[in-house]
Short mmCIF file of C-alpha atoms in Angstrom, two decimals:
data_model
loop_
_atom_site.label_atom_id
_atom_site.label_comp_id
_atom_site.label_asym_id
_atom_site.label_seq_id
_atom_site.Cartn_x
_atom_site.Cartn_y
_atom_site.Cartn_z
CA MET W 14 100.35 -80.72 -78.22
CA PHE W 15 102.92 -83.61 -78.53
CA ALA W 16 106.31 -83.10 -78.37
CA ALA W 17 107.42 -83.87 -81.35
CA SER W 18 104.77 -82.17 -83.17
CA GLU W 19 105.68 -78.79 -81.13
CA SER W 20 109.23 -79.53 -82.21
CA PHE W 21 108.16 -80.22 -85.51
CA LYS W 22 106.45 -76.44 -85.99
CA ALA W 23 109.46 -75.11 -83.98
CA GLY W 24 111.62 -76.21 -87.06
CA LEU W 25 113.72 -78.32 -84.20
CA PHE W 26 113.99 -81.21 -86.60
CA GLY W 27 115.56 -79.35 -89.26
CA ARG W 28 119.80 -80.22 -89.99
CA GLU W 29 121.14 -77.40 -88.25
CA HIS W 30 119.74 -79.44 -84.85
CA TRP W 31 120.88 -82.86 -86.25
CA LEU W 32 124.69 -82.83 -84.94
CA ASN W 33 123.79 -81.72 -81.44
CA ASN W 34 120.78 -83.60 -81.05
CA LEU W 35 122.98 -86.79 -82.06
CA VAL W 36 125.96 -86.08 -79.67
CA ALA W 37 123.45 -85.56 -76.91
CA GLY W 38 121.65 -88.82 -77.63
CA VAL W 39 124.32 -90.87 -77.64
CA ILE W 40 125.93 -89.78 -74.56
CA VAL W 41 122.97 -89.86 -72.78
CA GLY W 42 122.33 -93.65 -74.29
CA VAL W 43 125.93 -94.11 -72.46
CA VAL W 44 125.04 -92.34 -68.92
CA ALA W 45 121.90 -94.64 -69.47
CA LEU W 46 123.53 -98.08 -69.85
CA PRO W 47 124.73 -98.62 -66.22
CA LEU W 48 121.88 -97.11 -64.44
CA ALA W 49 119.33 -99.05 -66.60
CA MET W 50 120.73 -102.00 -65.14
CA ALA W 51 121.79 -101.12 -61.63
CA PHE W 52 118.06 -100.01 -61.01
CA ALA W 53 116.60 -103.09 -62.90
CA ILE W 54 118.95 -105.03 -60.28
CA ALA W 55 118.11 -103.20 -57.41
CA SER W 56 114.41 -103.47 -58.34
CA GLY W 57 114.54 -107.39 -58.36
CA VAL W 58 114.58 -107.87 -61.92
CA LYS W 59 117.22 -108.33 -64.36
CA PRO W 60 119.96 -106.34 -65.85
CA GLU W 61 118.36 -106.58 -69.30
CA GLN W 62 114.80 -105.33 -68.39
CA GLY W 63 116.07 -102.29 -67.11
CA ILE W 64 117.61 -101.48 -70.87
CA TYR W 65 114.46 -102.93 -72.48
CA THR W 66 112.49 -100.01 -70.44
CA ALA W 67 114.84 -96.98 -71.06
CA ILE W 68 114.53 -98.11 -74.74
CA ILE W 69 111.13 -98.03 -74.84
CA ALA W 70 110.09 -95.93 -72.58
CA ALA W 71 112.52 -92.96 -73.99
CA VAL W 72 111.38 -93.16 -77.48
CA ALA W 73 107.15 -93.26 -76.34
CA VAL W 74 107.86 -90.13 -74.09
CA SER W 75 110.20 -88.20 -76.32
CA LEU W 76 107.50 -88.38 -79.06
CA PHE W 77 104.05 -88.37 -77.06
CA GLY W 78 105.39 -86.29 -73.75
CA GLY W 79 104.44 -83.17 -72.85
CA SER W 80 108.30 -82.25 -73.32
CA ARG W 81 110.73 -82.14 -75.85
CA VAL W 82 114.22 -82.39 -73.99
CA GLN W 83 112.98 -85.27 -71.01
CA ILE W 84 114.46 -88.50 -71.38
CA ALA W 85 112.57 -91.30 -69.63
CA GLY W 86 113.64 -94.92 -68.37
CA PRO W 87 113.85 -96.88 -64.91
CA THR W 88 114.39 -94.28 -61.81
CA GLY W 89 116.42 -94.79 -58.29
CA ALA W 90 112.72 -93.58 -57.22
CA PHE W 91 110.61 -96.83 -58.70
CA ILE W 92 113.43 -99.16 -56.93
CA VAL W 93 111.79 -99.32 -53.41
CA VAL W 94 108.36 -99.19 -54.80
CA LEU W 95 109.12 -102.30 -57.75
CA SER W 96 111.40 -104.01 -55.44
CA GLY W 97 108.52 -104.86 -53.06
CA ILE W 98 105.90 -105.33 -55.41
CA THR W 99 108.41 -108.08 -57.05
CA ALA W 100 108.95 -110.11 -53.84
CA GLN W 101 105.20 -110.24 -53.34
CA TYR W 102 103.94 -110.90 -56.73
CA GLY W 103 106.12 -111.53 -58.96
CA ILE W 104 108.00 -110.27 -62.37
CA GLU W 105 104.62 -110.81 -63.85
CA GLY W 106 102.76 -109.28 -61.23
CA LEU W 107 105.11 -106.04 -61.72
CA GLN W 108 104.21 -105.93 -65.20
CA ILE W 109 100.62 -106.09 -64.43
CA ALA W 110 101.08 -103.38 -62.12
CA THR W 111 102.68 -101.07 -64.38
CA LEU W 112 100.43 -101.74 -67.23
CA MET W 113 97.55 -100.57 -64.82
CA ALA W 114 99.86 -97.86 -63.60
CA GLY W 115 100.06 -96.40 -67.43
CA ALA W 116 96.67 -96.61 -67.93
CA MET W 117 96.12 -94.63 -64.66
CA LEU W 118 98.80 -91.62 -66.04
CA MET W 119 96.49 -91.54 -69.16
CA ALA W 120 93.54 -91.08 -67.27
CA LEU W 121 95.09 -88.79 -65.36
CA GLY W 122 96.27 -86.89 -68.11
CA PHE W 123 92.99 -86.54 -70.34
CA ALA W 124 91.42 -85.38 -67.03
CA ARG W 125 93.55 -82.41 -66.97
CA LEU W 126 94.41 -83.03 -63.51
CA GLY W 127 98.76 -82.58 -64.54
CA GLY W 128 98.66 -79.32 -63.08
CA VAL W 129 97.17 -80.92 -58.92
CA ILE W 130 100.89 -82.88 -58.48
CA ARG W 131 102.19 -79.28 -58.57
CA TYR W 132 100.44 -78.88 -54.94
CA ILE W 133 102.04 -81.33 -53.08
CA PRO W 134 104.02 -79.45 -50.55
CA ASP W 135 108.13 -79.44 -50.96
CA PRO W 136 108.72 -81.27 -46.97
CA VAL W 137 106.56 -83.82 -48.56
CA ILE W 138 108.59 -84.64 -51.74
CA VAL W 139 111.84 -83.68 -49.60
CA GLY W 140 110.57 -86.18 -47.11
CA PHE W 141 110.08 -88.87 -49.16
CA THR W 142 112.85 -88.60 -51.29
CA ALA W 143 115.33 -88.55 -49.01
CA GLY W 144 113.70 -91.60 -47.67
CA ILE W 145 113.80 -93.99 -50.83
CA GLY W 146 117.78 -92.34 -51.04
CA VAL W 147 118.56 -93.75 -47.29
CA ILE W 148 116.85 -97.46 -48.54
CA ILE W 149 118.67 -97.52 -51.45
CA TRP W 150 121.94 -96.89 -49.81
CA VAL W 151 121.52 -99.19 -47.01
CA GLY W 152 119.70 -102.53 -49.46
CA GLN W 153 123.18 -101.93 -51.79
CA TRP W 154 125.57 -102.64 -48.79
CA ASP W 155 125.42 -106.21 -49.47
CA GLU W 156 126.41 -106.03 -53.25
CA PHE W 157 129.33 -103.05 -52.15
CA PHE W 158 130.74 -105.17 -49.11
CA GLY W 159 129.68 -108.51 -50.24
CA LEU W 160 127.55 -109.42 -47.41
CA PRO W 161 125.09 -112.11 -47.07
CA ALA W 162 122.08 -110.66 -48.64
CA PRO W 163 119.40 -109.82 -45.78
CA THR W 164 116.35 -112.24 -45.62
CA ALA W 165 114.25 -109.59 -43.16
CA GLU W 166 111.19 -107.62 -45.06
CA HIS W 167 111.25 -104.51 -42.99
CA PHE W 168 114.17 -102.05 -43.14
CA HIS W 169 115.30 -101.48 -39.46
CA GLN W 170 115.58 -106.14 -39.69
CA LYS W 171 117.97 -105.57 -42.78
CA PHE W 172 119.62 -102.57 -41.20
CA ILE W 173 120.12 -104.79 -38.04
CA GLN W 174 121.25 -107.96 -40.43
CA LEU W 175 123.35 -106.32 -42.54
CA ILE W 176 125.40 -104.28 -39.63
CA THR W 177 126.10 -107.40 -37.62
CA SER W 178 126.86 -109.55 -40.76
CA PHE W 179 129.98 -106.87 -41.38
CA SER W 180 132.62 -109.59 -40.40
CA HIS W 181 131.87 -111.43 -43.34
CA VAL W 182 133.23 -108.38 -45.54
CA HIS W 183 134.56 -109.47 -48.91
CA LEU W 184 137.44 -107.52 -49.09
CA THR W 185 138.49 -107.54 -52.89
CA THR W 186 134.59 -107.00 -54.05
CA THR W 187 134.97 -103.92 -51.17
CA PHE W 188 137.99 -102.94 -52.99
CA LEU W 189 136.48 -102.86 -56.65
CA ALA W 190 132.89 -101.35 -55.36
CA ALA W 191 135.48 -98.83 -53.10
CA ALA W 192 137.39 -97.74 -56.53
CA SER W 193 134.37 -97.29 -58.49
CA LEU W 194 133.17 -95.17 -56.17
CA ALA W 195 136.15 -93.12 -56.04
CA ILE W 196 136.30 -93.08 -59.93
CA LEU W 197 132.54 -91.82 -59.94
CA LEU W 198 133.42 -89.08 -57.25
CA LEU W 199 136.71 -87.99 -58.92
CA THR W 200 135.71 -88.50 -62.46
CA PRO W 201 133.93 -84.74 -62.53
CA ARG W 202 136.97 -82.87 -61.06
CA ILE W 203 139.31 -84.28 -63.77
CA HIS W 204 139.41 -81.44 -66.59
CA PHE W 205 139.97 -83.89 -69.50
CA LEU W 206 137.16 -86.80 -68.31
CA LYS W 207 134.83 -84.06 -67.13
CA ARG W 208 132.63 -84.60 -70.58
CA VAL W 209 132.75 -87.90 -70.27
CA PRO W 210 130.11 -90.24 -67.94
CA GLY W 211 131.33 -91.08 -64.33
CA PRO W 212 129.08 -94.37 -64.52
CA LEU W 213 130.59 -95.31 -67.56
CA VAL W 214 134.04 -94.89 -66.78
CA ALA W 215 133.66 -97.18 -63.54
CA LEU W 216 131.67 -99.77 -65.01
CA VAL W 217 135.12 -99.88 -67.46
CA PHE W 218 137.17 -99.87 -65.12
CA ALA W 219 135.18 -102.41 -63.21
CA THR W 220 134.56 -105.04 -65.92
CA LEU W 221 138.56 -104.93 -67.14
CA VAL W 222 139.56 -105.64 -63.42
CA GLN W 223 137.48 -108.58 -63.24
CA SER W 224 138.40 -109.67 -66.74
CA VAL W 225 142.03 -109.57 -66.05
CA PHE W 226 142.34 -111.27 -62.78
CA LYS W 227 139.00 -113.09 -62.53
CA PHE W 228 138.23 -112.77 -58.65
CA ASP W 229 136.81 -115.88 -56.83
CA GLY W 230 133.76 -114.63 -54.96
CA VAL W 231 133.02 -111.26 -56.75
CA SER W 232 129.54 -111.39 -58.04
CA THR W 233 129.12 -110.62 -61.75
CA ILE W 234 126.03 -109.97 -64.26
CA GLY W 235 127.34 -113.50 -65.48
CA SER W 236 127.46 -115.00 -62.36
CA ALA W 237 124.28 -113.79 -60.87
CA PHE W 238 121.83 -113.62 -64.07
CA GLY W 239 123.66 -115.60 -66.29
CA GLY W 240 124.72 -112.68 -68.42
CA ILE W 241 122.45 -110.43 -70.91
CA PRO W 242 120.83 -111.62 -73.80
CA GLN W 243 121.80 -110.52 -77.10
CA GLY W 244 119.21 -108.83 -79.07
CA LEU W 245 115.85 -107.00 -78.76
CA PRO W 246 112.92 -108.18 -76.53
CA SER W 247 110.80 -109.91 -77.78
CA PHE W 248 106.50 -109.06 -77.46
CA GLN W 249 105.02 -110.35 -74.17
CA LEU W 250 101.22 -109.73 -73.55
CA PRO W 251 100.58 -110.74 -69.89
CA LYS W 252 97.02 -112.18 -69.19
CA PRO W 253 95.99 -111.12 -65.75
CA GLU W 254 92.63 -112.32 -63.84
CA LEU W 255 90.44 -110.08 -62.24
CA SER W 256 91.11 -111.09 -58.86
CA GLN W 257 94.88 -110.13 -59.63
CA MET W 258 93.83 -107.00 -60.73
CA ILE W 259 91.73 -105.99 -57.83
CA GLU W 260 95.01 -107.04 -55.81
CA LEU W 261 97.28 -104.77 -57.89
CA ILE W 262 95.53 -101.73 -57.76
CA GLY W 263 97.24 -100.48 -54.59
CA PRO W 264 100.35 -101.05 -55.82
CA ALA W 265 99.94 -99.91 -59.43
CA PHE W 266 98.32 -96.31 -57.99
CA THR W 267 101.73 -95.90 -55.94
CA ILE W 268 103.35 -96.08 -59.46
CA ALA W 269 100.89 -93.93 -60.82
CA MET W 270 101.42 -91.44 -57.97
CA LEU W 271 105.37 -91.63 -58.01
CA GLY W 272 105.77 -91.50 -61.86
CA ALA W 273 103.71 -88.59 -62.24
CA ILE W 274 105.69 -86.87 -59.53
CA GLU W 275 109.12 -87.42 -60.55
CA SER W 276 108.45 -86.88 -64.10
CA LEU W 277 106.84 -83.57 -63.83
CA LEU W 278 109.66 -82.66 -60.98
CA SER W 279 112.10 -83.68 -64.25
CA ALA W 280 109.91 -81.49 -66.69
CA VAL W 281 110.19 -78.83 -64.34
CA VAL W 282 114.17 -79.03 -63.88
CA ALA W 283 114.19 -79.18 -67.91
CA ASP W 284 111.90 -75.79 -68.33
CA GLY W 285 115.03 -74.30 -66.06
CA MET W 286 117.55 -75.50 -67.67
CA ALA W 287 116.30 -75.07 -71.28
CA GLY W 288 114.24 -72.37 -71.31
CA THR W 289 111.15 -74.41 -72.11
CA ARG W 290 107.51 -74.61 -71.01
CA HIS W 291 106.21 -78.37 -70.78
CA ASN W 292 102.53 -79.49 -71.11
CA SER W 293 102.11 -80.84 -67.58
CA ASN W 294 98.74 -82.97 -68.91
CA GLN W 295 100.19 -84.43 -72.18
CA GLU W 296 103.29 -85.41 -69.93
CA LEU W 297 101.13 -87.31 -68.18
CA VAL W 298 99.21 -89.09 -71.50
CA GLY W 299 103.18 -89.47 -72.71
CA GLN W 300 104.70 -91.32 -69.53
CA GLY W 301 101.52 -93.53 -69.07
CA LEU W 302 101.69 -94.88 -72.92
CA ALA W 303 105.16 -95.61 -71.97
CA ASN W 304 104.60 -97.87 -68.85
CA ILE W 305 101.40 -99.25 -70.56
CA LEU W 306 104.42 -100.53 -73.47
CA THR W 307 107.57 -101.50 -71.79
CA PRO W 308 105.81 -104.32 -69.66
CA LEU W 309 104.80 -106.18 -73.07
CA PHE W 310 108.34 -105.65 -74.33
CA GLY W 311 109.85 -107.29 -70.49
CA GLY W 312 110.27 -103.56 -68.97
CA ILE W 313 109.47 -102.23 -65.83
CA ALA W 314 108.00 -98.95 -64.91
CA ALA W 315 109.46 -95.46 -66.02
CA THR W 316 109.13 -91.90 -65.81
CA GLY W 317 111.01 -88.79 -66.34
CA ALA W 318 115.13 -89.50 -65.63
CA ILE W 319 116.42 -85.82 -63.77
CA ALA W 320 119.97 -86.74 -64.54
CA ARG W 321 119.75 -88.19 -67.69
CA THR W 322 117.70 -85.01 -68.91
CA ALA W 323 120.19 -82.72 -67.43
CA THR W 324 122.74 -84.78 -69.38
CA ASN W 325 120.72 -84.08 -72.42
CA ILE W 326 120.38 -80.50 -72.30
CA ARG W 327 123.67 -79.31 -71.12
CA ASN W 328 124.97 -81.55 -74.46
CA GLY W 329 122.86 -79.91 -76.36
CA GLY W 330 119.71 -81.68 -77.09
CA ASN W 331 116.97 -79.50 -77.21
CA SER W 332 114.37 -82.18 -79.65
CA PRO W 333 113.21 -85.83 -79.30
CA LEU W 334 115.71 -86.62 -82.11
CA ALA W 335 118.31 -86.84 -78.60
CA GLY W 336 115.90 -89.15 -76.97
CA ILE W 337 115.12 -91.25 -80.25
CA ILE W 338 119.17 -91.27 -80.45
CA HIS W 339 119.41 -92.16 -77.10
CA SER W 340 117.39 -95.65 -77.30
CA LEU W 341 119.20 -96.21 -80.93
CA THR W 342 122.62 -96.00 -79.03
CA LEU W 343 121.51 -98.81 -76.39
CA VAL W 344 120.16 -101.05 -79.10
CA PHE W 345 123.17 -100.96 -80.54
CA ILE W 346 124.76 -102.11 -77.31
CA LEU W 347 122.21 -104.42 -76.58
CA VAL W 348 122.88 -106.39 -80.11
CA ALA W 349 126.81 -105.71 -80.31
CA LEU W 350 127.88 -105.73 -76.93
CA ALA W 351 126.18 -107.64 -74.60
CA PRO W 352 128.20 -110.70 -74.07
CA LEU W 353 131.11 -108.18 -72.75
CA ALA W 354 128.13 -107.11 -69.83
CA ASN W 355 129.40 -110.91 -67.95
CA ASN W 356 132.09 -109.59 -66.02
CA ILE W 357 130.34 -106.75 -64.65
CA PRO W 358 130.69 -106.28 -61.05
CA LEU W 359 127.36 -106.06 -58.91
CA ALA W 360 129.96 -103.87 -56.59
CA CYS W 361 130.47 -101.63 -59.15
CA LEU W 362 126.83 -101.08 -59.94
CA ALA W 363 126.14 -100.67 -56.47
CA ALA W 364 128.89 -97.99 -56.06
CA ILE W 365 126.74 -95.99 -58.62
CA LEU W 366 123.21 -96.65 -56.51
CA PHE W 367 125.35 -95.21 -53.68
CA VAL W 368 126.04 -91.96 -55.51
CA VAL W 369 122.33 -92.23 -56.80
CA ALA W 370 120.88 -92.73 -53.55
CA TRP W 371 123.29 -89.14 -52.17
CA ASN W 372 121.56 -87.02 -55.34
CA MET W 373 118.14 -88.65 -54.29
CA SER W 374 118.46 -87.19 -50.97
CA GLU W 375 119.21 -84.07 -51.20
CA ALA W 376 120.86 -83.51 -48.56
CA HIS W 377 121.85 -80.00 -48.25
CA HIS W 378 118.10 -79.24 -49.28
CA PHE W 379 117.14 -81.52 -46.40
CA CYS W 380 119.39 -80.08 -44.01
CA LYS W 381 118.27 -76.37 -44.75
CA LEU W 382 115.10 -77.22 -44.39
CA VAL W 383 115.39 -78.58 -40.83
CA LYS W 384 117.11 -75.69 -39.82
CA LYS W 385 115.14 -72.62 -41.56
CA ALA W 386 111.50 -74.02 -42.28
CA PRO W 387 108.68 -73.09 -40.36
CA THR W 388 107.92 -75.95 -36.96
CA ALA W 389 105.06 -77.15 -38.90
CA ASP W 390 107.02 -77.99 -42.02
CA VAL W 391 109.88 -79.33 -40.35
CA VAL W 392 107.34 -81.88 -38.22
CA ILE W 393 105.61 -82.72 -41.76
CA LEU W 394 109.20 -83.46 -43.24
CA LEU W 395 110.62 -85.68 -40.53
CA ILE W 396 107.46 -87.69 -40.41
CA THR W 397 107.13 -88.20 -43.65
CA PHE W 398 111.01 -89.60 -44.24
CA LEU W 399 110.68 -91.79 -41.33
CA LEU W 400 107.59 -93.09 -42.39
CA THR W 401 109.18 -93.95 -45.37
CA VAL W 402 111.94 -95.68 -44.60
CA PHE W 403 110.23 -97.48 -41.60
CA ALA W 404 106.63 -97.81 -42.57
CA ASP W 405 105.89 -97.73 -46.42
CA LEU W 406 105.87 -94.91 -49.20
CA VAL W 407 102.49 -94.64 -49.47
CA ILE W 408 101.34 -94.05 -46.15
CA ALA W 409 104.21 -91.93 -45.79
CA VAL W 410 103.11 -89.46 -48.71
CA ASN W 411 99.26 -90.07 -47.85
CA ILE W 412 99.94 -88.81 -44.47
CA GLY W 413 102.49 -86.09 -45.67
CA VAL W 414 100.10 -84.71 -47.71
CA ILE W 415 97.28 -85.03 -45.16
CA MET W 416 99.34 -83.11 -42.34
CA ALA W 417 100.23 -80.74 -44.77
CA THR W 418 96.69 -79.95 -45.82
CA LEU W 419 95.60 -79.60 -42.16
CA HIS W 420 97.98 -77.09 -41.66
CA PHE W 421 97.28 -75.53 -44.75
CA MET W 422 93.65 -75.15 -43.42
CA ARG W 423 94.50 -74.23 -40.09
CA ARG W 424 96.55 -71.05 -41.40
CA MET W 425 93.49 -70.61 -43.67
CA ALA W 426 91.22 -70.77 -41.02
CA SER W 427 93.53 -68.40 -38.72
CA SER W 428 93.56 -65.71 -41.52
CA VAL W 429 89.59 -65.07 -41.71
CA GLU W 430 88.87 -62.17 -40.13
CA VAL W 431 85.60 -61.89 -38.33
CA SER W 432 84.47 -58.98 -36.54
CA LEU W 433 80.98 -58.05 -34.75
CA THR W 434 80.89 -53.74 -34.81
CA PRO W 435 77.99 -51.94 -32.91
CA ALA W 436 76.49 -49.55 -34.31
CA SER W 437 77.90 -46.76 -32.09
CA GLU W 438 81.17 -47.29 -33.46
CA ILE W 439 80.38 -47.19 -36.57
CA ASN W 440 78.30 -44.30 -36.41
CA ALA W 441 81.47 -42.19 -35.70
CA GLU W 442 82.61 -42.66 -39.01
CA ARG W 443 79.94 -42.26 -40.47
CA LEU W 444 79.45 -39.12 -39.22
CA GLN W 445 82.73 -38.01 -40.14
CA SER W 446 82.29 -39.06 -43.87
CA GLY W 447 78.40 -36.95 -43.65
CA GLU W 448 76.32 -40.18 -43.72
CA SER W 449 73.48 -40.95 -41.46
CA GLU W 450 73.88 -42.83 -38.52
CA LEU W 451 72.48 -46.39 -37.91
CA PRO W 452 70.17 -46.83 -34.92
CA ASP W 453 71.73 -47.70 -31.61
CA ASN W 454 70.27 -51.71 -31.68
CA ALA W 455 72.35 -52.51 -35.12
CA LEU W 456 75.05 -54.47 -35.44
CA VAL W 457 77.52 -54.67 -38.39
CA PHE W 458 79.20 -58.28 -38.68
CA ALA W 459 82.21 -58.35 -40.95
CA ILE W 460 83.99 -61.42 -42.28
CA ASP W 461 87.14 -60.64 -44.00
CA GLY W 462 89.01 -63.65 -46.08
CA PRO W 463 86.78 -66.86 -47.43
CA PHE W 464 83.99 -68.05 -45.92
CA PHE W 465 84.56 -71.89 -45.66
CA PHE W 466 84.49 -74.85 -43.09
CA GLY W 467 87.91 -74.18 -41.58
CA ALA W 468 87.02 -70.55 -40.73
CA VAL W 469 82.98 -70.92 -39.32
CA GLU W 470 84.27 -71.65 -35.53
CA ASN W 471 85.19 -68.04 -35.85
CA PHE W 472 81.99 -66.56 -36.99
CA GLU W 473 80.19 -68.80 -34.64
CA ARG W 474 82.56 -67.40 -31.94
CA ALA W 475 82.20 -63.85 -32.88
CA LEU W 476 78.54 -63.99 -32.92
CA ALA W 477 78.30 -65.86 -29.47
CA GLY W 478 80.00 -62.50 -28.31
CA THR W 479 76.78 -60.59 -28.48
CA HIS W 480 75.24 -60.79 -25.06
CA THR W 481 71.99 -59.66 -25.96
CA ASP W 482 70.17 -59.81 -29.46
CA PRO W 483 70.29 -56.64 -31.38
CA LYS W 484 67.31 -55.31 -33.39
CA TYR W 485 69.11 -55.70 -36.61
CA LEU W 486 72.36 -57.07 -37.88
CA ILE W 487 74.58 -56.69 -41.39
CA ILE W 488 76.01 -59.42 -42.47
CA ARG W 489 78.81 -57.42 -44.77
CA LEU W 490 80.35 -60.31 -47.33
CA LYS W 491 82.28 -57.76 -49.47
CA TRP W 492 85.66 -59.31 -48.55
CA VAL W 493 84.75 -62.71 -49.00
CA PRO W 494 86.17 -64.34 -51.92
CA PHE W 495 84.16 -67.51 -52.09
CA ILE W 496 81.99 -69.54 -49.93
CA ASP W 497 81.68 -73.29 -49.56
CA ALA W 498 78.55 -75.88 -48.18
CA THR W 499 79.89 -76.07 -44.82
CA ALA W 500 79.33 -71.96 -44.40
CA LEU W 501 76.35 -71.80 -46.27
CA GLN W 502 74.68 -73.99 -43.85
CA THR W 503 75.85 -72.63 -40.82
CA LEU W 504 74.87 -69.03 -42.51
CA GLU W 505 71.33 -70.62 -43.42
CA GLU W 506 71.19 -71.79 -39.20
CA VAL W 507 72.08 -68.47 -37.95
CA ILE W 508 69.54 -66.30 -40.17
CA GLN W 509 67.21 -68.92 -38.83
CA SER W 510 67.67 -68.60 -34.99
CA LEU W 511 67.99 -64.83 -35.38
CA GLN W 512 64.82 -64.51 -37.16
CA LYS W 513 63.38 -66.58 -34.75
CA ARG W 514 63.97 -64.09 -31.86
CA HIS W 515 62.82 -61.31 -34.31
CA VAL W 516 66.29 -59.81 -35.49
CA GLN W 517 66.08 -58.61 -38.84
CA VAL W 518 68.95 -59.59 -40.70
CA LEU W 519 70.85 -58.19 -43.90
CA ILE W 520 73.66 -59.27 -46.23
CA SER W 521 75.32 -56.94 -48.11
CA GLY W 522 78.24 -56.73 -50.22
CA ALA W 523 78.79 -60.52 -51.92
CA ASN W 524 80.42 -60.64 -55.25
CA ALA W 525 78.92 -62.55 -58.27
CA ARG W 526 80.47 -65.86 -56.99
CA VAL W 527 79.09 -65.99 -53.77
CA ASP W 528 76.27 -64.45 -55.05
CA GLY W 529 75.60 -67.58 -57.23
CA LYS W 530 75.88 -69.76 -54.29
CA LEU W 531 73.47 -68.04 -51.83
CA ARG W 532 71.02 -67.93 -54.21
CA LYS W 533 71.60 -71.88 -55.04
CA ALA W 534 71.64 -72.78 -51.36
CA GLY W 535 68.36 -70.95 -50.84
CA VAL W 536 69.90 -68.34 -48.32
CA ILE W 537 68.50 -65.69 -50.29
CA GLU W 538 65.09 -66.93 -50.32
CA LEU W 539 65.13 -67.52 -46.63
CA LEU W 540 66.63 -64.29 -46.05
CA GLY W 541 63.66 -62.59 -48.33
CA GLU W 542 65.19 -60.87 -51.65
CA GLU W 543 64.23 -56.86 -49.59
CA ASN W 544 66.73 -57.53 -46.84
CA TYR W 545 69.83 -58.57 -49.64
CA CYS W 546 71.93 -55.23 -50.43
CA ALA W 547 74.26 -55.14 -53.26
CA THR W 548 76.25 -52.68 -51.07
CA PHE W 549 76.44 -51.79 -47.46
CA GLU W 550 74.80 -48.54 -47.90
CA GLN W 551 71.50 -49.78 -49.09
CA ALA W 552 71.89 -52.14 -46.41
CA ALA W 553 72.44 -49.33 -44.02
CA LYS W 554 68.95 -47.06 -45.55
CA LYS W 555 67.40 -50.46 -45.45
CA VAL W 556 67.34 -50.34 -41.53
CA GLN W 557 67.24 -46.63 -41.37
CA GLU W 558 63.95 -47.17 -42.83
CA SER W 559 62.75 -49.87 -40.92
CA ALA W 560 64.06 -48.58 -37.49
CA LYS W 561 61.39 -45.04 -38.72
#
């Protein structure tokens, strides 16, 4: 169900909710302004493109997403990906990749795969978000300290260039940046300023100082980008070529996956704060629509913004109306106040991104995992983090997920218990319960746990532990919840091998799901219907009758 229709049915568009959503929308719009510009500049595009993205994405996601309180727009998580795409393919390539990512997100939503994203392990998510935070932080040193922009391609090369260029620090730029950073950190701690967004206070302060003193050598939006156009964006339809689209599949997939993870994480946080329950599949559809629309009006990739969504909820927003008001606030600022942006120092925006990078890094959570998590999870966390910083985000996530999956399968396989018990041991228990004995030349083979490819080795090892062939072998599947193709193939091969050695094989206790797999694979046909029993008692009686 769309967020808008759900809110309408819940009565959240009633007059009694107008004021709360109006106030929340205006506050979030003011908070979004400096962030949208900062994220756009760091992504390699013009500041107004970040504002366009915030305006369009918020409306699309508020109306057609799966969370009624989600606020969408450009986010810090995209900076590393988008700046790389812009550098390699240009702005047009970025817009085409964003369109493709939007289509992928909608496809994921329509295919009802929203829940799958939740299975990405926490060490992988913390690892790559912390890595992105480090890249953003180091990437803003040149604007924060007034250093020459690094020209190297890889992180370690840029880092070395920046370190060696610190002799060229621009003191005035550094002062403005440090003062802006101090305001960002202190504003929430000052009682009468708690309700005022810190980024706005820092932005106004730095802009006023630069407007009054007009410091030489301080880069501003006016000097770097020629200011921000006054008015709304025009419709621009990209004209991609097939070869270009094929080349951009990888970058588009990266945008889609990162957007899906970020938006669903934000929706989960929103549920916890507002007591709501989002629809993950519909959320992906809304995010996909947003990423299809934003490039058509000069915007960039967008996703659910955790900080802005939290601000919305804390200020009383409880319906899509707040997201729409947020966009109208940005439209008003763009139309009426755009010329005032000329003197905004880029150093102030760099300070804002410093705080964003720190929040993204989740340093406390990262350190807690390193200290207290199991060794395997710590290894996955650190490898994902290091690969994000020094290699590539896509490689980092892929390898992190693969390692986590392999670790999970290893643990699952080790949890499967396979036991081979001779009749002499079983008979003692059977006599105590008044049941008849099994013949001495019978073995009972029991599997406890999922019988999948990872557990096949345990099965084969236990079977190889018998030094002499029994006359009868009962395989108990009572405690097997499911079975996969590899296990079925192994079971078939074992039955064939034992039958050639004149061992009578019986299977007992399979549940309905496993029963269907055994029949479909032809295992029961190979075994013989007479040797397939619903319970272990039936199998035991069958062995006793055959032994007479």
